[in-house]
Amino acid sequence: MENQKKYKIDEEMRKLNHVSYKAALKIIPKRLKIASNTFHNYRKLLLNDKADIPYGLVRKLECIFGLNMGELANYSVDCKSLDILIKEPLHDSDTMK
């Protein structure tokens, strides 16, 4: 589980036939206006990596692959609502420095 990818980019890429896969390697970076090496690095991100893909690019990738919002991520975000956070006492470790 420690080598689990942060995003399902490779999973979506593997669904493509050979011709589409090769085309996607060229087209996707151009459409996202990033270097092909950056796209390759995005594909390799692991769950425990601090690096991340900017939100806007994640949404574009979801659209490119025909996914709904949040489906590209290979993890779930565990967070309490603001109402609950307001009612809880604030600890020193919760404040930003």
Coordinates of C-alpha atoms in Angstrom, one line a residue:
M1 CA 0.0 0.0 0.0
E2 CA 3.0 2.3 0.6
N3 CA 3.7 2.5 -3.2
Q4 CA 0.1 3.3 -4.1
K5 CA -0.2 6.1 -6.6
K6 CA -1.9 9.3 -5.5
Y7 CA -3.9 9.6 -8.7
K8 CA -5.4 7.2 -11.2
I9 CA -3.7 8.7 -14.2
D10 CA -1.8 5.5 -15.1
E11 CA -5.0 3.4 -14.6
E12 CA -6.9 5.6 -17.1
M13 CA -4.0 5.6 -19.5
R14 CA -3.8 1.8 -19.5
K15 CA -7.5 1.7 -20.6
L16 CA -6.4 3.3 -23.9
N17 CA -5.4 1.3 -27.0
H18 CA -1.7 1.7 -28.2
V19 CA -2.5 4.5 -30.7
S20 CA -4.6 6.5 -28.3
Y21 CA -2.0 6.0 -25.5
K22 CA 0.8 7.4 -27.7
A23 CA -1.4 10.3 -28.7
A24 CA -2.4 11.0 -25.1
L25 CA 1.3 11.3 -24.1
K26 CA 1.7 14.2 -26.6
I27 CA -1.8 15.8 -26.3
I28 CA -2.4 15.9 -22.6
P29 CA 0.7 17.9 -21.6
K30 CA 0.0 20.3 -24.4
R31 CA -3.7 20.8 -23.3
L32 CA -2.6 21.2 -19.7
K33 CA 0.2 23.6 -20.8
I34 CA 2.9 21.6 -18.9
A35 CA 6.0 19.8 -20.0
S36 CA 5.7 16.2 -20.9
N37 CA 8.2 15.4 -18.1
T38 CA 5.9 17.2 -15.6
F39 CA 3.0 15.0 -16.8
H40 CA 5.2 12.0 -16.3
N41 CA 6.1 13.1 -12.8
Y42 CA 2.3 13.6 -12.0
R43 CA 1.7 10.0 -13.1
K44 CA 4.4 8.8 -10.6
L45 CA 3.1 10.6 -7.5
L46 CA 2.7 8.3 -4.5
L47 CA 0.2 8.7 -1.7
N48 CA 2.9 9.7 0.8
D49 CA 4.5 12.3 -1.5
K50 CA 4.3 15.9 -0.4
A51 CA 4.2 17.1 -4.1
D52 CA 0.7 17.4 -5.6
I53 CA -1.0 18.3 -8.8
P54 CA -2.7 21.8 -8.8
Y55 CA -6.4 21.5 -8.4
G56 CA -7.3 23.1 -11.7
L57 CA -5.1 20.5 -13.5
V58 CA -6.7 17.7 -11.6
R59 CA -10.1 18.9 -12.8
K60 CA -8.9 19.1 -16.4
L61 CA -7.5 15.6 -16.2
E62 CA -10.8 14.4 -14.8
C63 CA -12.6 16.0 -17.8
I64 CA -10.0 14.6 -20.3
F65 CA -10.5 11.1 -19.0
G66 CA -14.3 11.5 -18.6
L67 CA -14.3 11.2 -14.9
N68 CA -16.5 12.9 -12.3
M69 CA -15.2 15.4 -9.8
G70 CA -13.0 13.6 -7.3
E71 CA -12.6 10.3 -9.2
L72 CA -9.0 10.9 -10.3
A73 CA -7.8 10.8 -6.7
N74 CA -6.8 7.5 -5.3
Y75 CA -7.5 8.6 -1.8
S76 CA -10.3 10.1 0.2
V77 CA -10.2 13.3 2.2
D78 CA -11.2 12.9 5.9
C79 CA -12.3 16.3 7.2
K80 CA -14.9 17.6 9.7
S81 CA -17.4 20.3 8.7
L82 CA -16.8 23.9 9.8
D83 CA -19.7 23.7 12.2
I84 CA -18.0 20.8 14.0
L85 CA -14.6 22.5 14.0
I86 CA -16.0 25.7 15.5
K87 CA -17.5 23.7 18.4
E88 CA -14.3 21.8 19.1
P89 CA -11.6 23.4 21.3
L90 CA -8.6 24.6 19.3
H91 CA -5.3 22.9 20.1
D92 CA -1.8 24.5 19.6
S93 CA -1.0 21.8 17.0
D94 CA -4.1 22.9 15.0
T95 CA -2.8 26.5 14.4
M96 CA -0.8 27.5 11.4
K97 CA 2.7 28.9 12.1

